[in-house]
Short mmCIF file of C-alpha atoms and ligand atoms in Angstrom, two decimals:
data_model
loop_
_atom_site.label_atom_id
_atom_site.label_comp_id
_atom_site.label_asym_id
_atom_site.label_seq_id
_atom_site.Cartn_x
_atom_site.Cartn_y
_atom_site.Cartn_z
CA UNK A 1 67.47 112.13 16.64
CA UNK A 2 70.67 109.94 15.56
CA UNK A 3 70.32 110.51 11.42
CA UNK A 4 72.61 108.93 9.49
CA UNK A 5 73.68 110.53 5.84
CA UNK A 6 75.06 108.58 2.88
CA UNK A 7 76.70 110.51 0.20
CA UNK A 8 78.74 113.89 1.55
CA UNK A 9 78.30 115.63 -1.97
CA UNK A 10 77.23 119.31 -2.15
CA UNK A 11 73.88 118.25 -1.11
CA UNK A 12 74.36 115.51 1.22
CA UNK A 13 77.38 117.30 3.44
CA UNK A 14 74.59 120.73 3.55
CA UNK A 15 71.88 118.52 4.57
CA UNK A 16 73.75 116.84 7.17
CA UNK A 17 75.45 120.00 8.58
CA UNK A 18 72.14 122.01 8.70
CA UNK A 19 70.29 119.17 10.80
CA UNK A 20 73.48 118.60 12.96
CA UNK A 21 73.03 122.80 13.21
CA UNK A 22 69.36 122.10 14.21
CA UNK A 23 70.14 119.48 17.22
CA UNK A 24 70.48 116.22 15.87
CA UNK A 25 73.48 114.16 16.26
CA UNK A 26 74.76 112.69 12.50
CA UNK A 27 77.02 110.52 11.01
CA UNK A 28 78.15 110.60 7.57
CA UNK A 29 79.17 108.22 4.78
CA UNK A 30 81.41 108.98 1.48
CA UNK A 31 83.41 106.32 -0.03
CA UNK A 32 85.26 109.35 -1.04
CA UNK A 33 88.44 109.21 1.33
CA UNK A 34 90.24 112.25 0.57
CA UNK A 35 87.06 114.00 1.21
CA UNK A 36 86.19 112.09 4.68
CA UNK A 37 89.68 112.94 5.93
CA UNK A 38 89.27 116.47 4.60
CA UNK A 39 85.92 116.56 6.46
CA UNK A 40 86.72 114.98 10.07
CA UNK A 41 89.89 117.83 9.82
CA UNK A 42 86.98 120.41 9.15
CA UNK A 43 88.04 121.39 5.82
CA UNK A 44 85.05 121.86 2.83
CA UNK A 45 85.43 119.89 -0.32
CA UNK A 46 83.33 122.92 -2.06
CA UNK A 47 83.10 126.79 -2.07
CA UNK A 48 79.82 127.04 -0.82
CA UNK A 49 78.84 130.50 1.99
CA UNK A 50 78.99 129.46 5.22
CA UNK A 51 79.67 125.76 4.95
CA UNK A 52 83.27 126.17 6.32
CA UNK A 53 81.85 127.99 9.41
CA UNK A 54 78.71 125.74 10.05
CA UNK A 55 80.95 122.60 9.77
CA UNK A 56 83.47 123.81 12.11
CA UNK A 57 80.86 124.71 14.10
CA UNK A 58 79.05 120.75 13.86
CA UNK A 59 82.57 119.55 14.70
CA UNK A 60 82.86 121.64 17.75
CA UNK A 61 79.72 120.09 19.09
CA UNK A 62 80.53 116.79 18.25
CA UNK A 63 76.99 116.84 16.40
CA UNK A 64 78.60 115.79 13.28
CA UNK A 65 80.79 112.95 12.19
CA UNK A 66 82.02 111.69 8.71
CA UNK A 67 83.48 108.13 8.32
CA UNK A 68 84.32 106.09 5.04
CA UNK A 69 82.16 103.22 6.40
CA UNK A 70 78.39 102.80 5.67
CA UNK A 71 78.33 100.85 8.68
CA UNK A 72 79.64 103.22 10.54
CA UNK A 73 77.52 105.77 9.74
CA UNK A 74 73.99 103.92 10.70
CA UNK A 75 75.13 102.12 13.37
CA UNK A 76 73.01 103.79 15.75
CA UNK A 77 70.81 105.76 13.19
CA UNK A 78 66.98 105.90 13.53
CA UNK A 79 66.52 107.02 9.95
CA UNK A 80 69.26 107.47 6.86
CA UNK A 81 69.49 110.12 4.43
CA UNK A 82 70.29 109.38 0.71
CA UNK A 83 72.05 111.92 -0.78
CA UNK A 84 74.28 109.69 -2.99
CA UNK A 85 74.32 110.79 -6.84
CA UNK A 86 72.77 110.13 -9.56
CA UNK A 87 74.81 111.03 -12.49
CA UNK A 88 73.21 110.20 -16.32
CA UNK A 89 74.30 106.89 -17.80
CA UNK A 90 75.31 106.56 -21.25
CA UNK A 91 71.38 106.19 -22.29
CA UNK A 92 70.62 109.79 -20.50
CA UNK A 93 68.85 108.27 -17.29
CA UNK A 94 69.70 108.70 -13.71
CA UNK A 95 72.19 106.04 -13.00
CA UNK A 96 70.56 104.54 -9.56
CA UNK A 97 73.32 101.90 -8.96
CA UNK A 98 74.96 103.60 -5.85
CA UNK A 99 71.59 104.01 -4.40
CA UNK A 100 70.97 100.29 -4.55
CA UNK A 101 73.72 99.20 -3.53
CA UNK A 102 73.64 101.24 -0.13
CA UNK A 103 69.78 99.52 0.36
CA UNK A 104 71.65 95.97 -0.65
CA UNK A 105 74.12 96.43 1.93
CA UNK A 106 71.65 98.09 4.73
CA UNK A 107 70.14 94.86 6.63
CA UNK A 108 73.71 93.65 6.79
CA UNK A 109 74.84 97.22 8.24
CA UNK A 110 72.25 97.73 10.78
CA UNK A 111 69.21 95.03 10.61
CA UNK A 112 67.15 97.22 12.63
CA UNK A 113 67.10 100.13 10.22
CA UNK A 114 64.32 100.50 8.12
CA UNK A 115 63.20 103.81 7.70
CA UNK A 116 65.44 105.39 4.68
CA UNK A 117 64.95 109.07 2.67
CA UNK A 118 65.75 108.84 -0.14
CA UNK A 119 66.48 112.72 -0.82
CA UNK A 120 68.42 111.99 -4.36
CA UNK A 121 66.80 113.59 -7.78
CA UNK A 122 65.31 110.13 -9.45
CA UNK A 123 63.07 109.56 -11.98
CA UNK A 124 59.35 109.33 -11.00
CA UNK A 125 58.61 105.59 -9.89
CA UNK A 126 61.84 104.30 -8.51
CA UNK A 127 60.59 104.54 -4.80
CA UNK A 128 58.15 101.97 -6.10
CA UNK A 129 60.88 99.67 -7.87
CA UNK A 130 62.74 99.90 -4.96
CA UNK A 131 60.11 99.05 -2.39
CA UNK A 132 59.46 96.43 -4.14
CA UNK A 133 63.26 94.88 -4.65
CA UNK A 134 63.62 95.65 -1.27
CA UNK A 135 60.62 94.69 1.04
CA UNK A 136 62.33 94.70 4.17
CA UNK A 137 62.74 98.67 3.96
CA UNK A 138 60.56 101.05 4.25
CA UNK A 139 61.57 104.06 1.64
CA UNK A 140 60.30 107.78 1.61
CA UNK A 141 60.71 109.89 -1.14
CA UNK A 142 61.66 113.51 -0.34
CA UNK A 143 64.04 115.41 -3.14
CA UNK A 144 65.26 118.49 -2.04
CA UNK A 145 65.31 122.11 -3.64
CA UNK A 146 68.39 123.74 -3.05
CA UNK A 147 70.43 126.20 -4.94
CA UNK A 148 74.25 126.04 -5.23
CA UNK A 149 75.50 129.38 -3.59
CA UNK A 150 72.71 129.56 -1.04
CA UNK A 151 71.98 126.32 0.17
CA UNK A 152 72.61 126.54 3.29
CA UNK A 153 69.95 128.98 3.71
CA UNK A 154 67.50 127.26 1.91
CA UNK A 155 68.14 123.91 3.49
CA UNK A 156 67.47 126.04 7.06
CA UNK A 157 64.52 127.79 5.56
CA UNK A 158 62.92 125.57 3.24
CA UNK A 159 59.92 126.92 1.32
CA UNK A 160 58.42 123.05 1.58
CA UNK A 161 59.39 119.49 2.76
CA UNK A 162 58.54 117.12 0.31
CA UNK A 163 56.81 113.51 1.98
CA UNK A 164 56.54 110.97 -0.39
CA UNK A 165 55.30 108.11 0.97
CA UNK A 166 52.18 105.85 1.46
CA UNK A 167 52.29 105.79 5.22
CA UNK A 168 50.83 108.95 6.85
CA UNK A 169 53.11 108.23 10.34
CA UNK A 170 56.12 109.45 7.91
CA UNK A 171 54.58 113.32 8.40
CA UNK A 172 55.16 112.84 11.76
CA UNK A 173 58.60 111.61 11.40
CA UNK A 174 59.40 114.41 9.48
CA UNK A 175 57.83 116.98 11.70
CA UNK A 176 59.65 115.49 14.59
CA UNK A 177 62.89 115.98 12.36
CA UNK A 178 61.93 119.51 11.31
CA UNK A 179 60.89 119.77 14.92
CA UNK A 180 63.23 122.88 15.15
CA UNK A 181 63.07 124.40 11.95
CA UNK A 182 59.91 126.54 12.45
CA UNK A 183 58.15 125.35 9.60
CA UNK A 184 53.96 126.06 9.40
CA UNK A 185 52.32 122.53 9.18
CA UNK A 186 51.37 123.11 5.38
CA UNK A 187 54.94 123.33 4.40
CA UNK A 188 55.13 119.60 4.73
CA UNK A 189 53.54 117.95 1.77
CA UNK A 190 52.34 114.77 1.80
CA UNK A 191 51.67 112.47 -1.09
CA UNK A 192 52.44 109.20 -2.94
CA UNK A 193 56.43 108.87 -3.59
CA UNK A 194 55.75 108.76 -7.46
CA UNK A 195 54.25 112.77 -7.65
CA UNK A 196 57.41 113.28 -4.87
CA UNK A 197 59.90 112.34 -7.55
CA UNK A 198 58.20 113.98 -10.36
CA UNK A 199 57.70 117.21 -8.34
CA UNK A 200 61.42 117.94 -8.19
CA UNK A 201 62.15 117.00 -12.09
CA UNK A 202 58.90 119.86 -12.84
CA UNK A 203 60.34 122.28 -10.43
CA UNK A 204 63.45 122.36 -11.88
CA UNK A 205 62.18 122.36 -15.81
CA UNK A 206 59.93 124.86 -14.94
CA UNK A 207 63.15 127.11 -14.09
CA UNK A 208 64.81 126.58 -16.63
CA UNK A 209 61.70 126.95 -18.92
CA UNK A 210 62.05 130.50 -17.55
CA UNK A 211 65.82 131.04 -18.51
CA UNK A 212 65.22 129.22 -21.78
CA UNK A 213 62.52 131.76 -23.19
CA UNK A 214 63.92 134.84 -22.07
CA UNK A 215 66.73 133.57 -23.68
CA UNK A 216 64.84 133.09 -26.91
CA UNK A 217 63.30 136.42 -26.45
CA UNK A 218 66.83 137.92 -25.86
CA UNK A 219 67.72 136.79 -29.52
CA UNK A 220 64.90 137.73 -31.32
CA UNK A 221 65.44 141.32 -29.52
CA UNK A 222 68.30 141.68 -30.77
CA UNK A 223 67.01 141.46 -34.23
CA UNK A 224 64.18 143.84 -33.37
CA UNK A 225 65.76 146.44 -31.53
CA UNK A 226 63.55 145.80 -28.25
CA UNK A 227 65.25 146.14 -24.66
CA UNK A 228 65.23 142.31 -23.34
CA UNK A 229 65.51 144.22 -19.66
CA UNK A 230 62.53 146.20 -20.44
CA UNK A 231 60.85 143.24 -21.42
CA UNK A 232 62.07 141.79 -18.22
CA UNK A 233 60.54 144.74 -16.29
CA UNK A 234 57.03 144.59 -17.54
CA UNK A 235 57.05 140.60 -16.83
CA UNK A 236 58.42 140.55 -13.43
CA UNK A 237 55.86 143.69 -12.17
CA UNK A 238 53.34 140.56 -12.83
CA UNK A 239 52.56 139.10 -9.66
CA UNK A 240 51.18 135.65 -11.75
CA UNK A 241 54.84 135.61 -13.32
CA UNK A 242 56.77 137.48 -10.34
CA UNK A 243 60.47 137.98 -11.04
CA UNK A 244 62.48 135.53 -10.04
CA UNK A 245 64.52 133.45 -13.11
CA UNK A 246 64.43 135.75 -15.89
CA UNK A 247 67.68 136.77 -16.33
CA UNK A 248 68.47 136.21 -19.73
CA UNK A 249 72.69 135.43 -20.38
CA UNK A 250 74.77 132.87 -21.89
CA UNK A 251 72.59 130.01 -20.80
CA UNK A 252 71.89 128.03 -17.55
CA UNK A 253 74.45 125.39 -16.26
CA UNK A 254 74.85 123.70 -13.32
CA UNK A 255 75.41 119.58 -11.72
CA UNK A 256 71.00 120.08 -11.49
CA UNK A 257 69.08 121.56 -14.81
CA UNK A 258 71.37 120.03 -18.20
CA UNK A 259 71.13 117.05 -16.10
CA UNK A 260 67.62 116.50 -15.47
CA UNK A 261 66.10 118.09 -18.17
CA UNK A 262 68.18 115.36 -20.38
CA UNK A 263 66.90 112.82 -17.65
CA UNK A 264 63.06 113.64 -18.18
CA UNK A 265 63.35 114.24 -21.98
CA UNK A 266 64.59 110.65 -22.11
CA UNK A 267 62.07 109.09 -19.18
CA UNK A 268 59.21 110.91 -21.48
CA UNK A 269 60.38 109.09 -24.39
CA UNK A 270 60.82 105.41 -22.78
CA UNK A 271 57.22 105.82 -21.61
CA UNK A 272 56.03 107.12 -25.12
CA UNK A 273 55.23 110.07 -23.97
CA UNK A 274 55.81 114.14 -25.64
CA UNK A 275 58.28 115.93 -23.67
CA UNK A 276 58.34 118.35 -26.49
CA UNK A 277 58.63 121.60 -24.32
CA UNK A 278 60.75 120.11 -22.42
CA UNK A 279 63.22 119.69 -25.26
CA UNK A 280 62.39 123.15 -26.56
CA UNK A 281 64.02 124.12 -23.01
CA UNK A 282 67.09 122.54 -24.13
CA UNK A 283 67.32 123.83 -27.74
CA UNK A 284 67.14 126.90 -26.79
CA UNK A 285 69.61 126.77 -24.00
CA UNK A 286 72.30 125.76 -26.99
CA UNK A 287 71.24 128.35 -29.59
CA UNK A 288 71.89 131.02 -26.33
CA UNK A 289 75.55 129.23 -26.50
CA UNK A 290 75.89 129.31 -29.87
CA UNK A 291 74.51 132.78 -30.54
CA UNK A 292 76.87 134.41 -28.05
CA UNK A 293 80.09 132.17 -29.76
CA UNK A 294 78.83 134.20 -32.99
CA UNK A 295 78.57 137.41 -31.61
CA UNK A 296 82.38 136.85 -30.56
CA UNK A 297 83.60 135.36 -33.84
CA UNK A 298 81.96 138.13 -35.87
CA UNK A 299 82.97 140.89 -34.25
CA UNK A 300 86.83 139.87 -32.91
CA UNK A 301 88.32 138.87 -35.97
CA UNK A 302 89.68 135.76 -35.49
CA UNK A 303 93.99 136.42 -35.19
CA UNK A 304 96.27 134.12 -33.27
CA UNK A 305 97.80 136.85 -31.35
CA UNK A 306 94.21 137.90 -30.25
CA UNK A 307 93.62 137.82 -26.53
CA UNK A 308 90.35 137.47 -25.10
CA UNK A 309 89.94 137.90 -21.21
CA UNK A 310 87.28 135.70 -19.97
CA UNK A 311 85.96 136.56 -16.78
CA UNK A 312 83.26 133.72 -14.78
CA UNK A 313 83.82 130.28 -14.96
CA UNK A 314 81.49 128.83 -12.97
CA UNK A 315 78.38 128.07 -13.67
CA UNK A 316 76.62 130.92 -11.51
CA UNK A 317 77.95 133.08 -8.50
CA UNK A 318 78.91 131.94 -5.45
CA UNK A 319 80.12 128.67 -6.21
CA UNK A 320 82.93 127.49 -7.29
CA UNK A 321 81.29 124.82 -9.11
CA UNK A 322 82.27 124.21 -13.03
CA UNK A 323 80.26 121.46 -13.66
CA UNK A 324 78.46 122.02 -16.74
CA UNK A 325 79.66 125.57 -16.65
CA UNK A 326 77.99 127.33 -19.98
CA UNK A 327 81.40 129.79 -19.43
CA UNK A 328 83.81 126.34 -20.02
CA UNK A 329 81.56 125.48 -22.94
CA UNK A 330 82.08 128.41 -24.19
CA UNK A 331 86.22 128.14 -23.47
CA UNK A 332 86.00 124.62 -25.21
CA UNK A 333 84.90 126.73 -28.54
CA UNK A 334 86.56 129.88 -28.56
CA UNK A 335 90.02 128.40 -27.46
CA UNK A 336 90.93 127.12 -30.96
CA UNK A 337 90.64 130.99 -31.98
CA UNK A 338 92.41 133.12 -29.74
CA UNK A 339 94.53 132.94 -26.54
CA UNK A 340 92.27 132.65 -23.93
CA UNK A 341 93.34 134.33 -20.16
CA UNK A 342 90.32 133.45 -17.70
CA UNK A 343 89.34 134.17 -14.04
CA UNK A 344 86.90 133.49 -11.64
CA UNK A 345 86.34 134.58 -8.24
CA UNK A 346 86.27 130.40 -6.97
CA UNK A 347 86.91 128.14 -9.75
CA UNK A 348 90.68 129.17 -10.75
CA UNK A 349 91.48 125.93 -8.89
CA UNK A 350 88.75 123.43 -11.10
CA UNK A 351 89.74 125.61 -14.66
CA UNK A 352 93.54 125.16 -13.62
CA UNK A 353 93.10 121.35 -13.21
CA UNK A 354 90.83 121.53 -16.74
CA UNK A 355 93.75 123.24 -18.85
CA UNK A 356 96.96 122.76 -16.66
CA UNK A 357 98.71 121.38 -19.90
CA UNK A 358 96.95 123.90 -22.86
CA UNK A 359 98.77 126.41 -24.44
CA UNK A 360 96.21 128.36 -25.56
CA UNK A 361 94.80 128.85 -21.93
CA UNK A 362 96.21 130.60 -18.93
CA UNK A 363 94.28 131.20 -15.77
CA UNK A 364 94.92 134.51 -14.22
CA UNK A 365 94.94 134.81 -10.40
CA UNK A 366 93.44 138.41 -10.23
CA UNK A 367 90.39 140.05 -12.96
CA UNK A 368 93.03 142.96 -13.98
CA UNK A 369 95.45 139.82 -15.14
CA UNK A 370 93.04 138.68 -17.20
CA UNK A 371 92.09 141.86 -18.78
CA UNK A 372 96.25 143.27 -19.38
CA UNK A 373 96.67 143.00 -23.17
CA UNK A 374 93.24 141.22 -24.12
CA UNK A 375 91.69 142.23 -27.16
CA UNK A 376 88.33 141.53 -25.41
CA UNK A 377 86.25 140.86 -22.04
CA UNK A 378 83.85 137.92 -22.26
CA UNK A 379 81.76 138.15 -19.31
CA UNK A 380 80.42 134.38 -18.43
CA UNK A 381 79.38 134.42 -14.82
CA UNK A 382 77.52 137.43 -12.85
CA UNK A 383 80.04 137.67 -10.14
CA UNK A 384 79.34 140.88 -7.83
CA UNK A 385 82.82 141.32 -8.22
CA UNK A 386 82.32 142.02 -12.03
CA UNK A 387 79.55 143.90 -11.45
CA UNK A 388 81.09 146.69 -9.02
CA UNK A 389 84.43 146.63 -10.86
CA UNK A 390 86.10 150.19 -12.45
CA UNK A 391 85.41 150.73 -15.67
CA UNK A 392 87.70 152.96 -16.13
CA UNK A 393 90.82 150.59 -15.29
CA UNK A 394 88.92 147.91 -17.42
CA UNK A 395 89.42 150.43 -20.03
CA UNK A 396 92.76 151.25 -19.46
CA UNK A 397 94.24 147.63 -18.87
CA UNK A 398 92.17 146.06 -22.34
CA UNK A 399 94.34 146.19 -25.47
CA UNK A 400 91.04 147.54 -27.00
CA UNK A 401 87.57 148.28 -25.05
CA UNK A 402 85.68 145.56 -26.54
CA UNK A 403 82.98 143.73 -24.19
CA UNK A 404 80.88 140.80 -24.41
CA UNK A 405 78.65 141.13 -21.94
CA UNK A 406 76.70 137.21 -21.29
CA UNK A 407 75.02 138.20 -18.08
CA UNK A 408 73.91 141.72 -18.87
CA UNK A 409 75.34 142.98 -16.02
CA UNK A 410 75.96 146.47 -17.36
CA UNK A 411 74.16 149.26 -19.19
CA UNK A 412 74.55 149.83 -23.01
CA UNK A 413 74.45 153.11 -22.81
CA UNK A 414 76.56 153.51 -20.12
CA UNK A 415 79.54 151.57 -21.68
CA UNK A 416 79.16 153.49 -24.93
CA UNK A 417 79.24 156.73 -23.24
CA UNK A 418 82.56 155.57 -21.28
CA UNK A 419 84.19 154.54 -25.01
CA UNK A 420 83.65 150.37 -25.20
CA UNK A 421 82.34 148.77 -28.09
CA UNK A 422 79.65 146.51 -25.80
CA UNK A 423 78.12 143.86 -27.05
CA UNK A 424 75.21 141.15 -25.91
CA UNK A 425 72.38 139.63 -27.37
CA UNK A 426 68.82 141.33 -26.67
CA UNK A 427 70.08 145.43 -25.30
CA UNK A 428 71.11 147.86 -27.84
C1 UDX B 501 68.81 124.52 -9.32
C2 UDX B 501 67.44 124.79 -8.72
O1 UDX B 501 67.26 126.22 -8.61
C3 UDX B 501 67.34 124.17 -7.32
O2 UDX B 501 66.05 124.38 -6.79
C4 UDX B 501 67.62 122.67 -7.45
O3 UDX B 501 67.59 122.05 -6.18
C5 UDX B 501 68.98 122.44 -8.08
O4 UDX B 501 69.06 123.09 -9.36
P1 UDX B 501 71.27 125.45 -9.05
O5 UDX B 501 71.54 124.57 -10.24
O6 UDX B 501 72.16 125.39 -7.88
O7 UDX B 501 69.75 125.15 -8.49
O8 UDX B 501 71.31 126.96 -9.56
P2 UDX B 501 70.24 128.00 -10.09
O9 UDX B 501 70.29 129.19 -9.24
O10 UDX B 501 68.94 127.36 -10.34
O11 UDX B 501 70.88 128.40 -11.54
C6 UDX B 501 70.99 127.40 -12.52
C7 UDX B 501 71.55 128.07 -13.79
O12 UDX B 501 70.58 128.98 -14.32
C8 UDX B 501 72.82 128.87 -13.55
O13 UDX B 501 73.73 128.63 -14.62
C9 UDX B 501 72.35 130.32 -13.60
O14 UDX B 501 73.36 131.20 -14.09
C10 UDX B 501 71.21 130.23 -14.59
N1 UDX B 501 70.20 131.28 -14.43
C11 UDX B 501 69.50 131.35 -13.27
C12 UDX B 501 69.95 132.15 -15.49
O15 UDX B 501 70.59 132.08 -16.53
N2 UDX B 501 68.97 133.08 -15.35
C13 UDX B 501 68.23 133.20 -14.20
O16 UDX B 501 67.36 134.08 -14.13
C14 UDX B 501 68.51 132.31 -13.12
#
């Protein structure tokens, strides 16, 4: 099929790449220029694994193309793809003005279009608002689920394909565009646009719901002396509570869960309804913050000349994504206390932009840069890198063999036996 896709951002340019991977022919819309010349030269505005290969690849075929021009891009499509964003406004709701605009524009662009996906998160409702505003089009809602770092393979493997719409021919468009993804008929599920919307804001609470309490039972471990790993253990050997998202840390992050959490809190409240849980979910993903900035102010006295090494700064592995990085919030506090020297694996580039100009900050181009002469490791992101590195030439580059360790990525016992003084909330 000829699919047009409107909005190249991390999910649009995946989506767009995996279906031109999957036979269909598509065309692309950013009004982002540098990043539609970037693309058409086959160059990835993001880290992301195997999006450089699998757009060369789209190029190759000439199954892909990316053009500035809306116009352009559905000139010839049967169906268009809204990935655009949907960033919070000022009042904490999903700012749907790009959206509209593109469905505005549309009968002028290609009058014989009709069918459009709208595949952006927005709150529950809006496919209604819009059908209504704009009669002439016929609007599925169908949010997507992927994960930065492997979203590639979970746009070509999807657990489910979301139909939200009141027409039942739409399941067949979207089997005939999921022709050749193998999926079993019950992965596609069907129902009114309003529980499609809401289905991706409770997926994605529900998460984080996960991170937030082990992150509240992380702290009060610490003050009992329990094992927040063993607790981990006996939760995930639970098939009803399996063990996926219960890694307690520094917090959860990301362009997805501070941003929609915020969004339903505040949809909740303009409906007068209790989204009380829902803010509990975000309490407790500051205290995690603010509980590790204590642990590092109370036990690295505070002294100008004090170096901490920060290693992770964005928001999870395998991205080199900052965006509301839990590591950078962390930065933003601790760099009025000590010199700060960070690394990551993929977002030197983003931190470099961040703190070109601060004195306080360098950015180190290698982990045993960061480390030489700190008087601390701060470990923000659980990089495999970090993970598998020598402890013994940790040891020997640190000033003094102090750890943080957010992500809880090694073993208490371990690090004590080897000389650190290790520290994290919920392990002993
Ligand atoms: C999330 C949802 O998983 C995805 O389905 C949705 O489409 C977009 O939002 P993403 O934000 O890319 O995906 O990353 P995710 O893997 O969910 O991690 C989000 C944050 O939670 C990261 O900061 C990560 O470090 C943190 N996290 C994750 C934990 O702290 N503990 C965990 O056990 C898992």
């Amino acid at each position: 099929m000829n699919l047009a896709v409107i909005g190249t951002g991390n999910i649009g340019l995946v989506t767009a790449l995996c279906f031109a991977h999957k036979g269909h022919t598509v065309f692309c819309a950013d009004i982002d220029h540098k990043k539609i010349a970037n693309l058409q030269k086959g160059i990835a505005p993001v880290f992301e694994p195997s999006l450089h290969d699998l757009l060369q690849a789209q190029l190759c075929k000439n199954s892909i193309r990316f053009s500035i021009s809306a116009k352009e891009a559905v000139q010839d499509a049967e169906v268009a793809f809204v990935t655009l964003g949907t960033p919070n406004t000022t009042a904490g709701l999903p700012d749907i003005s790009a959206i509209e605009q593109f469905l505005t524009q549309l009968p002028n662009l290609n009058p014989h279009l009709r069918k459009v996906v709208i595949r952006s998160t927005v709150p529950p409702g809006t496919n209604l608002q819009l059908t209504a505003k704009f009669p002439g089009l016929h609007l599925i809602a169908s949010p997507e689920f992927l994960r930065e770092g492997s979203a590639i393979q979970d746009c070509l493997y999807p657990e489910r394909v979301i139909v939200g719409s009141d027409s039942a021919a739409d399941l067949n468009l979207f089997r005939e565009i999921y022709m050749s993804f193998g999926l079993h008929d019950d992965q596609f599920l069907f129902m009114d646009p309003t529980s499609a919307e809401f289905s991706k804001y409770a997926a994605n609470i529900f998460l984080a719901s996960r991170i937030s309490l082990m992150n509240e039972f992380s702290r009060i471990c610490a003050s009992t002396g329990a094992d927040i790993k063993k607790i981990q253990q006996v939760l995930s050997t639970d098939r009803r509570i399996g063990s996926y998202f219960l890694d307690a840390g520094i917090g959860y992050g990301g362009s997805c869960f501070p941003k929609d959490i915020q969004a339903f809190i505040n949809y909740a409240r303009g409906i007068n309804e209790d989204a009380s849980i829902t803010q509990a979910i975000q309490n407790s993903n500051t205290n995690q913050l603010e509980r590790y900035y204590k642990l590092i102010i109370s036990n690295l006295p505070e002294a100008h000349e004090k170096v901490l090494a920060i290693w992770g700064l964005s928001f999870k592995p395998e991205t080199d994504d900052v965006r509301e990085s839990v590591s950078l919030k962390l930065v933003e506090k601790l760099r009025y206390h000590y010199r700060l020297q960070l690394y990551d694996p993929k977002a030197n580039t983003h931190a470099a932009d961040l703190y070109r100009d601060t004195k306080t900050i360098s950015i180190s181009d290698c982990a045993e840069a960061a480390l030489t002469g700190a008087s601390a490791l701060l470990i923000c992101t659980d990089w495999s890198e970090f993970k598998n590195y020598d402890l013994f030439k940790m040891k020997s580059l640190l000033k003094y063999p102090v750890v943080f360790d957010g992500r809880h990525i090694y073993d208490p016992a371990h690090m004590r036996d080897l000389g650190f003084t290790y520290h994290t909330v919920g392990r002993h």
